[in-house]
Every structure is written in structure tokens, then in C-alpha cells.
XYZ file of C-alpha atoms in Angstrom:
674
model
C 25.758 35.403 9.700
C 22.112 35.377 10.693
C 20.473 34.758 13.516
C 17.347 32.872 13.022
C 13.865 32.417 15.370
C 11.303 30.918 15.273
C 8.174 31.388 17.169
C 7.515 28.742 19.711
C 4.293 26.887 19.087
C 3.879 26.544 23.036
C 4.954 23.650 25.594
C 3.534 20.921 27.022
C 2.115 23.183 29.683
C 0.085 25.366 27.009
C -3.346 25.231 26.804
C -4.645 23.282 23.948
C -1.661 21.616 23.108
C -3.293 17.956 22.171
C -1.840 14.949 20.516
C -4.407 15.723 17.892
C -2.654 19.374 16.876
C 0.809 18.125 17.580
C 3.144 17.843 14.528
C 4.736 14.182 14.961
C 8.042 15.482 12.698
C 8.938 19.060 14.169
C 6.828 18.619 17.988
C 4.928 22.016 17.334
C 1.192 22.795 16.187
C 1.369 24.187 12.983
C -1.105 23.602 9.771
C -0.739 20.286 8.196
C 0.443 21.922 4.739
C 2.564 24.886 6.367
C 6.148 24.512 6.628
C 7.841 22.268 9.945
C 9.020 24.669 12.929
C 11.899 24.485 14.634
C 13.574 26.471 17.621
C 17.512 26.606 16.511
C 20.550 27.564 19.162
C 23.079 28.912 16.897
C 23.510 31.292 14.442
C 22.394 29.576 10.692
C 24.680 31.132 7.609
C 23.322 33.402 5.154
C 23.344 30.433 2.309
C 21.367 28.436 4.562
C 18.176 30.103 4.493
C 15.276 30.416 1.916
C 14.614 33.590 0.578
C 10.784 33.031 0.852
C 10.350 32.160 4.683
C 13.277 33.449 5.829
C 14.230 30.214 7.548
C 17.333 27.565 7.813
C 15.875 25.416 4.374
C 13.575 22.612 4.976
C 14.044 20.156 1.806
C 16.259 22.272 -0.150
C 15.457 22.794 -3.874
C 17.948 24.213 -6.338
C 16.996 26.024 -9.158
C 18.603 26.250 -12.631
C 19.356 30.388 -12.285
C 21.402 29.121 -9.213
C 19.209 29.916 -6.228
C 17.758 27.151 -3.301
C 14.581 27.527 -1.844
C 12.641 24.950 1.022
C 10.864 22.284 -1.309
C 7.447 23.228 0.046
C 8.093 27.032 -0.438
C 8.895 26.765 -3.655
C 6.446 24.474 -4.568
C 3.895 27.052 -2.781
C 5.189 30.392 -5.003
C 5.234 28.652 -8.206
C 1.300 27.027 -8.149
C 0.414 31.045 -8.176
C 4.032 32.548 -10.250
C 5.814 31.416 -13.122
C 9.472 32.674 -11.960
C 12.382 32.659 -9.841
C 11.347 34.524 -6.734
C 14.768 36.001 -6.433
C 15.520 36.913 -10.473
C 12.307 36.429 -11.951
C 13.650 34.206 -14.440
C 10.789 31.607 -15.694
C 10.804 28.656 -13.907
C 9.037 25.448 -13.023
C 9.552 23.134 -10.181
C 10.380 20.078 -12.618
C 13.296 21.770 -13.525
C 14.688 22.301 -10.163
C 16.782 19.026 -8.030
C 17.905 18.702 -4.820
C 20.576 20.601 -2.973
C 23.476 18.441 -3.143
C 24.590 15.886 -0.250
C 27.080 18.358 1.553
C 24.153 20.729 2.012
C 21.375 18.413 3.013
C 24.125 17.397 5.951
C 24.909 20.581 7.085
C 21.325 21.500 7.212
C 20.456 17.909 9.519
C 23.181 19.276 11.383
C 21.942 22.771 13.019
C 21.476 22.359 17.028
C 17.506 22.498 17.495
C 16.012 22.348 21.195
C 13.149 20.323 21.983
C 10.343 22.623 21.479
C 8.446 20.932 24.898
C 11.706 23.196 27.354
C 9.436 23.439 30.293
C 9.889 19.383 30.695
C 12.208 18.535 28.322
C 15.410 21.018 27.619
C 17.840 18.719 25.447
C 19.458 19.664 22.533
C 20.510 17.631 19.395
C 21.090 17.501 15.718
C 17.921 18.798 13.828
C 17.973 15.315 12.214
C 17.511 13.701 15.328
C 14.487 15.884 16.606
C 11.655 13.333 15.316
C 13.406 10.423 16.656
C 13.768 11.722 20.321
C 10.150 13.529 19.956
C 8.975 9.225 19.845
C 11.229 7.205 21.421
C 12.816 9.822 24.600
C 10.812 12.667 25.279
C 8.308 12.869 28.329
C 5.709 15.188 27.075
C 5.196 13.894 23.698
C 5.221 10.456 25.129
C 2.558 11.382 27.500
C 0.288 13.229 24.877
C 0.761 10.057 23.255
C -0.919 7.689 25.944
C -3.500 9.841 26.738
C -4.897 10.008 23.754
C -5.053 6.631 23.311
C -6.778 6.889 26.625
C -9.325 8.861 25.407
C -9.766 6.136 22.330
C -10.802 3.590 24.669
C -13.576 4.890 27.273
C -13.956 2.751 30.276
C -16.070 -0.760 30.053
C -17.718 0.097 32.504
C -19.020 3.341 31.083
C -19.581 2.047 27.781
C -21.463 -1.004 29.329
C -23.666 1.655 30.923
C -24.413 3.312 27.564
C -25.431 0.151 26.109
C -27.491 -0.356 28.698
C -29.037 2.738 28.378
C -31.086 1.192 25.874
C -28.838 2.070 23.056
C -29.435 -0.550 20.318
C -26.056 0.052 18.898
C -22.653 1.302 20.723
C -21.670 2.623 17.117
C -23.348 5.070 17.014
C -22.611 7.247 20.275
C -18.835 6.073 20.061
C -18.389 7.446 16.572
C -19.001 10.912 17.898
C -16.091 10.555 19.919
C -14.143 10.464 16.902
C -15.589 13.427 14.549
C -12.355 13.660 12.399
C -12.446 9.902 11.570
C -15.270 9.662 8.684
C -16.858 6.400 9.547
C -18.325 3.696 7.162
C -21.866 3.207 9.010
C -24.333 3.182 5.607
C -22.978 1.286 2.632
C -22.588 2.483 -0.925
C -25.570 0.279 -3.222
C -24.185 -2.905 -4.702
C -21.521 -2.862 -1.560
C -21.452 -5.780 0.289
C -19.537 -5.143 4.023
C -19.263 -8.695 5.390
C -16.317 -6.684 7.356
C -18.737 -4.747 9.187
C -21.461 -7.298 10.030
C -22.002 -7.219 14.130
C -22.693 -10.500 15.258
C -25.896 -11.851 16.911
C -23.662 -13.572 19.383
C -24.412 -11.389 23.221
C -20.878 -12.364 24.337
C -19.217 -10.186 21.571
C -17.218 -7.582 22.691
C -18.485 -4.131 21.870
C -17.306 -2.408 19.071
C -17.358 1.291 17.425
C -17.708 1.904 13.449
C -15.330 1.030 11.545
C -13.005 4.747 11.015
C -11.255 5.563 8.322
C -9.933 8.995 7.661
C -8.676 11.540 4.830
C -4.927 12.158 5.172
C -2.479 14.350 3.225
C 0.700 12.661 1.478
C 3.192 14.835 -0.780
C 5.805 12.588 -2.928
C 8.360 14.041 -4.463
C 10.508 12.204 -7.628
C 14.086 13.179 -7.169
C 14.003 12.308 -10.713
C 11.185 12.665 -13.117
C 11.931 8.883 -14.372
C 11.306 7.477 -11.130
C 8.600 5.085 -10.559
C 6.330 5.732 -6.849
C 5.804 2.357 -6.442
C 2.155 1.558 -6.403
C 0.050 -1.173 -8.108
C -3.511 0.353 -8.989
C -6.904 -1.043 -9.632
C -9.930 0.734 -9.550
C -11.774 3.401 -11.491
C -15.249 4.368 -12.745
C -15.298 1.835 -16.022
C -14.561 -0.926 -13.738
C -16.753 -2.203 -10.249
C -14.625 -0.964 -7.772
C -15.338 2.942 -8.558
C -12.640 4.459 -6.375
C -9.086 4.127 -7.533
C -7.349 2.047 -5.311
C -3.721 1.404 -3.820
C -3.236 -2.509 -4.448
C 0.151 -3.023 -3.388
C 2.969 -0.721 -2.336
C 6.102 -2.278 -4.136
C 9.545 -2.667 -1.917
C 11.786 -0.127 -1.826
C 10.154 2.531 -3.601
C 9.595 5.480 -3.154
C 6.086 5.011 -1.939
C 7.730 2.561 0.178
C 10.458 4.433 1.943
C 7.460 7.159 2.241
C 5.834 4.479 4.735
C 2.779 7.063 4.559
C 0.582 4.934 2.113
C -0.918 1.007 2.285
C -2.289 -1.359 0.640
C -6.289 -0.801 0.322
C -6.056 3.606 0.834
C -8.650 4.664 -1.472
C -7.157 7.396 -3.743
C -9.443 11.357 -3.615
C -7.411 13.567 -5.505
C -4.293 14.010 -7.110
C -2.713 17.528 -7.074
C -6.234 19.177 -6.474
C -7.440 16.698 -9.379
C -10.110 14.428 -8.252
C -10.297 10.845 -9.453
C -13.780 10.760 -8.150
C -15.262 9.883 -11.888
C -12.264 9.245 -13.849
C -11.443 5.591 -15.757
C -8.930 4.072 -14.828
C -6.861 5.168 -17.372
C -7.483 8.975 -17.207
C -6.336 7.958 -13.450
C -2.826 6.420 -14.151
C -2.323 9.053 -16.652
C -2.240 12.023 -13.530
C -0.475 9.739 -11.070
C 2.286 9.608 -14.006
C 3.200 13.561 -13.534
C 6.737 14.391 -13.005
C 8.016 15.653 -9.787
C 5.215 16.670 -7.085
C 2.131 14.871 -6.204
C 0.130 15.572 -3.404
C -1.927 12.623 -2.935
C -5.533 13.187 -1.036
C -6.452 9.426 0.365
C -8.520 7.693 2.721
C -7.449 5.315 4.408
C -8.748 2.777 6.641
C -7.763 2.291 10.738
C -9.885 -0.181 11.342
C -12.857 -1.021 14.119
C -11.992 0.899 17.686
C -12.711 -1.920 20.279
C -14.932 -1.108 23.193
C -13.319 -3.884 25.298
C -10.431 -2.855 26.565
C -9.931 -6.618 27.355
C -9.649 -6.832 23.585
C -6.541 -7.112 21.841
C -7.076 -6.351 18.375
C -5.406 -9.686 16.783
C -7.155 -12.306 15.001
C -7.836 -15.801 17.295
C -5.321 -17.113 14.853
C -2.532 -15.292 15.859
C -0.543 -14.958 19.467
C 0.868 -12.435 21.301
C 4.900 -12.325 23.297
C 6.798 -10.724 24.730
C 10.181 -11.338 24.985
C 13.279 -9.339 26.971
C 16.779 -10.148 25.694
C 19.539 -9.282 28.055
C 22.183 -7.802 26.362
C 26.016 -8.294 28.796
C 26.715 -4.855 27.718
C 25.550 -2.029 26.079
C 26.792 -2.080 22.673
C 25.852 -5.755 22.026
C 24.112 -6.633 18.938
C 21.114 -8.778 19.285
C 22.171 -10.536 15.815
C 18.532 -9.916 14.613
C 17.978 -9.553 10.589
C 14.577 -6.600 10.626
C 12.907 -5.959 7.367
C 9.622 -4.331 5.677
C 6.905 -6.012 3.960
C 5.762 -4.609 0.663
C 2.082 -6.097 1.385
C 2.079 -5.278 4.913
C 2.901 -2.274 7.407
C 5.849 -3.032 9.824
C 8.363 -4.606 11.012
C 9.336 -7.659 10.401
C 12.159 -10.391 11.516
C 14.188 -11.598 8.645
C 16.825 -13.972 10.143
C 18.604 -14.799 13.742
C 22.403 -14.519 13.610
C 24.284 -17.796 14.250
C 25.686 -17.757 17.529
C 24.026 -13.854 18.358
C 22.416 -13.262 21.199
C 18.718 -13.680 19.707
C 19.734 -16.776 19.001
C 20.890 -18.211 21.726
C 17.794 -17.125 23.438
C 15.721 -19.462 20.799
C 12.547 -17.389 22.034
C 12.432 -14.975 18.666
C 11.471 -16.529 15.325
C 11.800 -15.347 11.671
C 8.991 -13.842 10.262
C 7.618 -12.731 14.161
C 5.675 -9.025 13.471
C 7.337 -6.902 15.621
C 4.840 -4.581 17.540
C 6.477 -2.520 20.215
C 10.059 -2.776 21.310
C 10.147 -1.076 25.039
C 7.109 -0.119 25.146
C 7.566 2.209 21.766
C 4.574 0.944 18.955
C 5.762 0.065 16.079
C 2.795 -1.639 14.284
C 3.034 0.962 11.550
C 6.701 1.457 12.039
C 9.959 0.896 10.302
C 13.259 -1.122 10.328
C 15.484 2.040 10.993
C 12.899 3.104 13.728
C 13.466 -0.001 15.178
C 16.837 -0.170 14.884
C 17.305 3.334 16.436
C 15.667 2.618 19.698
C 17.479 -0.714 20.402
C 20.372 1.162 19.723
C 19.292 3.589 22.464
C 18.733 1.209 24.685
C 20.293 -0.027 28.192
C 21.135 -3.489 28.330
C 17.480 -4.718 28.660
C 15.426 -4.880 25.449
C 11.530 -5.866 25.810
C 10.111 -7.094 22.275
C 6.453 -7.634 22.180
C 5.978 -9.783 18.949
C 2.674 -11.312 17.092
C 2.788 -14.350 15.389
C 0.177 -17.469 14.249
C -1.592 -19.618 17.290
C 0.198 -23.044 17.694
C -2.951 -25.252 17.845
C -2.204 -28.794 18.427
C -4.137 -30.975 16.154
C -5.679 -34.653 17.334
C -3.088 -34.752 20.480
C 0.120 -33.543 18.864
C 2.609 -32.011 20.134
C 2.986 -28.586 19.147
C 6.248 -29.297 17.181
C 3.710 -31.667 14.950
C 1.948 -29.195 14.758
C 4.202 -26.630 13.043
C 5.178 -29.541 11.061
C 1.483 -30.033 9.654
C 0.748 -26.560 9.030
C 4.421 -25.975 6.496
C 2.887 -28.952 4.658
C -0.466 -27.699 4.328
C 1.152 -24.127 3.138
C 3.841 -25.547 0.659
C 1.298 -26.847 -2.103
C 0.144 -23.852 -2.250
C 2.524 -22.588 -5.374
C 1.228 -25.970 -7.150
C -1.644 -26.975 -6.338
C -3.672 -23.805 -4.905
C -3.133 -21.704 -8.241
C -4.595 -23.903 -10.742
C -7.059 -22.839 -14.153
C -9.942 -21.728 -13.187
C -12.861 -23.665 -14.049
C -16.115 -21.819 -12.640
C -17.623 -19.811 -15.921
C -18.392 -15.954 -15.979
C -18.884 -13.218 -17.847
C -16.135 -10.442 -17.944
C -17.575 -6.929 -15.836
C -19.943 -5.012 -17.486
C -17.975 -2.765 -20.795
C -15.369 -5.167 -20.467
C -14.886 -7.834 -23.555
C -12.338 -9.518 -25.868
C -12.079 -10.507 -29.351
C -9.423 -13.426 -31.150
C -7.267 -12.191 -33.760
C -5.023 -15.110 -36.263
C -2.491 -13.587 -38.272
C -1.100 -16.473 -41.312
C 2.145 -15.429 -42.883
C 4.468 -16.667 -45.214
C 8.273 -16.208 -44.322
C 11.443 -16.600 -44.692
C 12.880 -19.615 -41.854
C 15.669 -17.482 -40.875
C 13.148 -14.701 -40.462
C 12.312 -13.457 -36.935
C 8.579 -12.799 -36.112
C 9.815 -9.167 -34.166
C 7.736 -9.251 -31.188
C 8.720 -9.284 -27.057
C 6.597 -11.330 -24.975
C 5.961 -11.269 -21.016
C 3.858 -13.739 -18.044
C 3.457 -17.589 -18.105
C 2.527 -19.240 -16.014
C 5.354 -19.692 -13.429
C 5.361 -15.517 -12.758
C 3.861 -14.252 -9.670
C 0.279 -13.529 -10.829
C 0.117 -16.662 -12.744
C -0.424 -14.486 -16.104
C -0.720 -15.837 -19.118
C 1.763 -15.300 -21.939
C 1.430 -11.924 -23.602
C 2.837 -9.281 -25.784
C 5.522 -6.564 -24.639
C 6.401 -5.139 -28.005
C 5.961 -5.389 -32.166
C 9.136 -4.435 -32.990
C 9.523 -2.685 -36.027
C 11.356 -4.711 -38.264
C 9.855 -8.058 -37.749
C 7.083 -9.072 -40.246
C 4.359 -8.768 -37.806
C 4.529 -5.483 -37.325
C 4.196 -5.039 -41.083
C 0.793 -6.567 -40.575
C -0.633 -4.438 -38.026
C -2.781 -6.604 -37.056
C -0.634 -8.197 -33.745
C -0.572 -5.360 -30.599
C 1.319 -4.519 -27.640
C -0.705 -5.767 -25.028
C -2.183 -9.275 -26.812
C -2.084 -12.649 -25.150
C -1.229 -15.209 -27.025
C -3.933 -17.696 -27.190
C -1.485 -20.353 -29.713
C 1.391 -20.752 -32.517
C 0.238 -23.462 -35.741
C -2.010 -24.950 -33.310
C 0.247 -25.538 -30.328
C -1.213 -24.234 -26.855
C 0.159 -21.292 -25.600
C -2.165 -20.362 -22.902
C -0.858 -22.515 -19.936
C 2.642 -22.716 -20.861
C 5.726 -21.190 -18.065
C 8.215 -18.179 -19.483
C 10.615 -20.281 -20.708
C 7.999 -23.122 -22.190
C 6.167 -20.497 -24.160
C 10.044 -19.047 -26.089
C 10.808 -22.310 -26.641
C 7.792 -23.377 -28.728
C 7.974 -19.668 -30.334
C 11.282 -20.326 -31.521
C 10.707 -23.750 -32.555
C 7.425 -22.525 -34.463
C 8.816 -19.126 -35.854
C 11.999 -21.435 -37.737
C 9.050 -22.571 -40.239
C 8.535 -20.805 -43.280
C 4.355 -21.029 -42.182
C 3.245 -19.097 -39.278
C -0.538 -19.097 -38.004
C -0.496 -16.652 -34.742
C -3.459 -16.610 -32.880
C -4.130 -14.088 -29.986
C -6.481 -12.495 -28.025
C -7.569 -8.526 -27.548
C -9.365 -7.230 -24.408
C -11.125 -4.432 -24.920
C -13.597 -1.846 -22.826
C -16.123 0.550 -23.683
C -14.478 3.603 -22.894
C -16.029 7.215 -24.141
C -14.154 8.417 -26.631
C -11.893 11.070 -24.736
C -10.950 8.344 -22.530
C -9.452 5.680 -24.643
C -7.604 9.087 -26.298
C -6.319 9.368 -22.783
C -5.128 6.151 -22.606
C -3.759 5.536 -26.209
C -1.206 9.502 -25.303
C -0.515 7.935 -22.125
C 0.550 4.371 -23.831
C 2.083 6.796 -26.994
C 3.537 8.109 -24.099
C 5.497 5.381 -22.892
C 6.641 4.151 -26.455
C 8.763 7.407 -26.454
C 9.971 7.210 -22.994
C 13.493 4.668 -23.311
C 13.528 3.750 -19.474
C 10.146 1.539 -20.500
C 11.675 -0.798 -22.869
C 9.825 -3.606 -23.893
C 11.108 -5.652 -20.708
C 9.527 -2.877 -18.237
C 6.211 -2.255 -19.909
C 3.258 -4.067 -17.820
C -0.065 -3.674 -18.729
C -2.862 -1.790 -17.315
C -4.938 -3.800 -14.589
C -7.882 -2.769 -16.946
C -6.973 -5.043 -19.502
C -7.192 -8.091 -17.732
C -10.485 -7.877 -16.977
C -12.013 -8.743 -20.415
C -10.776 -12.244 -20.474
C -12.578 -15.110 -20.458
C -13.057 -17.640 -17.852
C -11.083 -20.301 -19.490
C -7.918 -18.049 -19.202
C -8.287 -17.334 -15.397
C -6.240 -19.042 -12.650
C -7.633 -18.976 -9.301
C -6.167 -19.818 -5.883
C -8.270 -21.206 -2.612
C -7.379 -18.939 0.383
C -9.041 -19.901 3.692
C -9.556 -17.270 6.028
C -10.281 -18.698 10.290
C -11.775 -16.654 12.861
C -13.451 -16.427 15.823
C -17.612 -16.107 16.137
C -16.828 -12.300 17.885
C -14.793 -11.151 14.301
C -15.411 -9.627 11.879
C -13.955 -11.490 7.957
C -12.113 -8.237 7.446
C -13.288 -7.051 3.919
C -16.055 -5.306 1.086
C -17.442 -6.673 -1.613
C -18.505 -4.883 -4.810
C -20.846 -6.582 -7.333
C -23.169 -9.413 -7.657
C -26.549 -8.309 -9.576
C -27.496 -4.817 -10.265
C -30.705 -3.646 -11.982
C -28.421 -0.828 -14.009
C -25.802 -2.903 -14.241
C -26.676 -6.850 -14.467
C -24.365 -9.358 -13.283
C -21.380 -7.861 -12.672
C -18.204 -10.283 -10.617
C -17.423 -9.725 -7.031
C -14.413 -8.212 -6.562
C -12.838 -6.883 -3.232
C -12.844 -3.391 -2.492
C -11.550 -2.775 1.234
C -9.002 -5.031 3.358
C -9.773 -3.327 7.154
C -6.727 -3.064 9.213
C -6.497 -5.247 11.988
C -9.322 -8.459 11.072
C -8.405 -12.052 9.700
C -8.284 -10.784 5.837
C -5.800 -8.339 6.808
C -3.458 -10.592 8.610
C -3.868 -13.592 6.603
C -1.975 -11.323 3.723
C -3.490 -12.790 0.813
C -6.365 -11.553 -0.158
C -5.742 -8.095 -2.609
C -7.843 -5.256 -3.556
C -9.108 -6.021 -7.012
C -9.497 -9.602 -6.461
C -12.229 -11.455 -7.994
C -14.043 -13.937 -5.994
C -15.757 -16.659 -8.251
C -16.322 -18.650 -5.538
C -17.382 -19.075 -1.627
C -16.212 -22.608 -0.153
C -16.608 -24.604 -3.634
C -19.839 -22.584 -4.559
C -20.009 -20.676 -7.908
C -21.090 -16.784 -7.327
C -21.912 -16.349 -10.648
C -25.595 -15.624 -10.692
C -25.766 -14.333 -7.019
C -27.112 -10.987 -5.456
C -25.939 -9.533 -2.904
C -29.145 -10.894 -0.677
C -27.743 -14.409 -1.354
C -23.879 -14.058 -0.870
C -24.387 -12.105 2.680
C -26.299 -14.786 4.035
C -23.516 -17.833 3.052
C -20.985 -15.649 4.449
C -22.572 -14.881 7.730
C -22.942 -17.961 7.800
C -19.768 -19.199 8.144
C -18.937 -18.715 11.438
C -15.057 -19.377 11.520
C -13.665 -20.995 8.586
C -14.562 -19.612 5.158
C -12.506 -20.883 1.720
C -12.743 -17.967 -1.523
C -11.250 -18.624 -4.327
C -10.165 -15.913 -6.014
C -8.706 -14.461 -9.063
C -6.238 -12.053 -8.932
C -4.658 -9.587 -11.580
C -1.505 -7.167 -10.770
C -2.685 -3.155 -10.223
C -1.368 -0.872 -12.659
C 1.980 0.254 -11.943
C 2.957 3.765 -11.351
């Protein structure tokens, strides 16, 4: 047995302790990439101690040679060496596996003391320390509240600054947030309707848009495990940067919870993605085991009016109090997370449950706080812990769309009318695009036609996916060309080609099942003529080889079969306009709000006419709360007027003129899945 001690980072009374410097997981002060520190109260068995740091194991990893280390210690060691620290046998990180559940449970049950022992002397199991810090520790709560106060200077102070002749409050206020880079400048070709200041004198004062760089480590327990990210952008696209379009629900990234749609990935394992093409970035992100991502994350606008609640005019917040008859009574609420928006949402209220009987909470409410604990970026698990730890009184702060009465009608009638407006979205708002335009520079397409004679029973040997009933209204495309089919012998048709027609029957606007039926019927004939379209990009030879190598690797990967294969995002960019489907997205705001998105594209002397793409969606804005716009979406029209031929100077005034409502017609392609 060994007595393990950890150095004390300092109590709440220690000078210099601040919310920015304290670790949000262990409560101690240490560098962001250093291991967590704990105050262990009992002797720890030697078998549970890491041989590198000599502390109880954190995220234990077993080597093939039978030794166990902290994941962080081992990964850092193997950056410099290629052998096991104990027996010096050859070793690489991807050969290691997480320790058994039994070992992890034993470590989680080690007794630790709250690091702020001067004011909080509670002891608990190690796995319970983080919930304790965020939900019960008075020191942690005070540090958080003090930090929030520092971010919100008094209204009189700000008003005085404005009156001292400062033309814009942005510059001075941004100085109070030195750790957050601000978006005060505009990149070439970047339109920022999200950042435009209103000229209305009654506009609440607002600081610069704040963003910060963070490091997120993700570890695949199995090398084949998907991260669950959909990626857009790259130097070969108008977006330039590599941007997360979507987090796949229940994936590794979703469970981790630190990444969000709109994050810009700057580096992966110290490899810069600042000037790499899309295919190269995807290959880097598909590395096995450990991924250390450096991401730039937008934090939204910081209101300079303490009376502002940061919520769009189309949403309202409500406080709901539920009283339990006894502490253990369930509330009857099902909570979920969403793939396209951070936070906790109410999925359902169980019939006969306390919440359903109370009647004030509703399905799809976003839970902002429970008993004073901020859940704007929380998880259902943390919300459940707060509810379970509460006494008989449970206070909810929730956000939902505002109920507006139309033409004197009741709020109930207003709900029905809103439901009627949103119901046709799948049929009406997603339709074939009539806006003719060229693809982005460097992207194009070519048609291919194959005519062959075959035995009626002989299969073409292709598998397909997509269809206009697909989530993104994709055209039908080929996912594999089987080596036993007649098309494989011909060699013209490739995986990723989009089907246009077979024997003159149009396939471009069909659902998946309709396309399967047509293909089966036409394949039964002895003469088959197949028309497809292939998209092309003007990559350099090196980039093309990297993309081809990546695709060849996935062919040999048994998990990436014909049913799971999906094209890269860049494959869709070269499709001609008649192949696009679009939809209308209506955003609403007050005069004092920004739309909440930035755009790249338009006419540039160096690149000619480029389509307009959504590059950033700012948290806490109408575009963010609406939830339908995604990074990488292409804007083809504004209020029905085509954006083709526009440059920045013509689109900016059009967006600024829309004070309260704007209709964006967008074409959306799914990002590349990592």
C-alpha cells in the first residue's frame, strides 16, 4: 500500500485564485494540459498508481506488455519515446487499450477532499467531485458569480464611457477580455451581417463578438470508432477554414460535449489545417486513437446592458416551480440533447407525472437553469443530478418560442397557426432550385454515358444511396461498384457518381425507393443506357493523391461498406444548379438585434464570382436559435431576389435593410463525416 499525496493548489482564500485559472473538473489550479490534481484521503494500492506520475491513475490505459499508466502521462511520454517506460519494449499509443471497467470503478471510488477545504470540508468519491464543484461547493459558486460580474460592468459605467467620446464601445470593452480574441476586422470577401451595429440610438450597447481558442482531446477507445463530426470548408473552398457543420447525436464528440457546430478547427495533433484542402483535412481527422484539436469557438456577443437577456425576440423565458410531495418523488420529465444545438431540452412529460399535472413546462422547452445552476451548455445527465440532489422545491428557467396573437386571435389559435406554417416545410420549403448559377471556382462536373448489352438476369453491380426523401434531399448516387457486375468491367462508372437517367427515365427527382424500382425494371432489359454525372475539383496532384489514398483506404476498411459510405462535402459543390434542392428559412428579429451569421463569397477580382456560403453562426442570435441554418449552407436568394452576380457591397445593404424579417433561400449539403 502507498500513501499518495497531491500538492494543494490553494484554497479559496489563496491570493490569485480565480475562475479563469481554476480547473473546472478537479477544482485545482494547473496548466490546461497538465494532469488533474486531487486530495486523496486514504492509502492507495500500488496497483492503482501510475508508474510515470506516481499518482492514482487517471483514465487508465493498459499496454500490451501488461503495464498501466494514466492516458495523459503515457501519450506525452510516447511523443518523445517509442517504448514502455517500465520494460522498454517497443510501444505505440494505438496499441494500448482502456483498462477494465473494474479498475476504472475502483479508481472512481477513491475518497477525495474538496480542494477548497478552508470553506468546504466535504469528502466524496473521486467521480463525484466535479458534480460537487458545479452544484454544491460554495467557493466554486462564488468564483463563478464573481467572474460573471466582471464580465458585466455597471450600466452607468458603460454609459459614462460612451459619453466620454468613444465612438464605439467595442474597443474598450474588448480590452476587459484579453483571453478572447475578437472579430473586429473583416476578412477579405467576408460579409458580417451578424456584426453590424444598428444605427438606432436606442440600441443596447454591445461589445465585440468574442471568440476563444480551446484545446479538446478526444480518444477513440476503438480505432474504428467515428468521432461523430460533419465537416465543411478547406482552402480549396470559399469557406477557407475547416468548420464543424454538425455533431452527430450519441457519438464520441456528442458525449464529450465540448465541440459545437460552427467551431473552426485550427490544428489536429499540432498539424495546422489553416491552408489544407478539404480531403487532406478529413484524412488528418481520421487518424486513430488520440486527437488533440485546437478549435476557435464563437462565444457570441457580450451585452453591455445588464437588462438584456441575450435571447431573440422570437423567444421568451419562463420560470416554473415544481413542488414535490417528498424528496424522492420523480418529476416525470424526459430530458434530451440535440445534435444541432447545445443545452438540455424537454422531450416529453410523462402522463400523470408531477410536471404534466402542473402544466407549465412543455415539450421542446430549452432548460436554461435548474435551482440556479446554469445549463445553457449542460447535459441531460448533469440536469438529472441537480434534480436528484434537490429538496422538495425545483425551480426551472426555460426558453420557448414567443406566443404572439395574430389578428386578435387567442394564443391557442396562434399556436395552431404556427404549427400550420411549419408543417408544410418538408413538402413546400424543400423544392427544386430554379436559381441558375455557376459552381464555386475550382469545381465543375462532367456527364458520362454508358451503353451496354447484357443478359436480362445479369446485375449492373451497383449499390445506391440518397434520394429526395433523404434528410438533405440528395440526388441518388452510387455507393459502390461491385467487381462481379457488368459496370465494373466497363470501368466508366465510379463510386460517388450521381445518377441522371437509365434508358431515358429521369432519376434526378426520385425518392430512394422510386429509384430502386426504376433501376430494377430497366435492368431487366437486354440493352441498358446509363447516364451519370461526376463532379471534379482542381486540386493539385498532391492533394488529389491524398484524397484518392483516403478513399482507397476506406474501401479496404470492412466497416466502411456500401451502406455506410458517404461522399465528401466537396463532391456536391460541383453539381449543376438543376440538381440542387433548396428551402426557404425565415428569420425574425428586433431592430436592435443582429441576424447572427457571417458569409463568405460574392464577386472577387482574384476568384471571380463565388456563391455566398454561411461561414459562422453566432451563439445567442436569431440564426442560432432558429436552428435550421448550418455552416456551409449556400445562400442563393434573399427575399426571393437571386444573389447571383452580387458582390459584397450589394448584398450587405440588402441584409441591413431587413429590419425585422428576412427570407433566406439556401442549398444545404451534408458535411463530410469523420
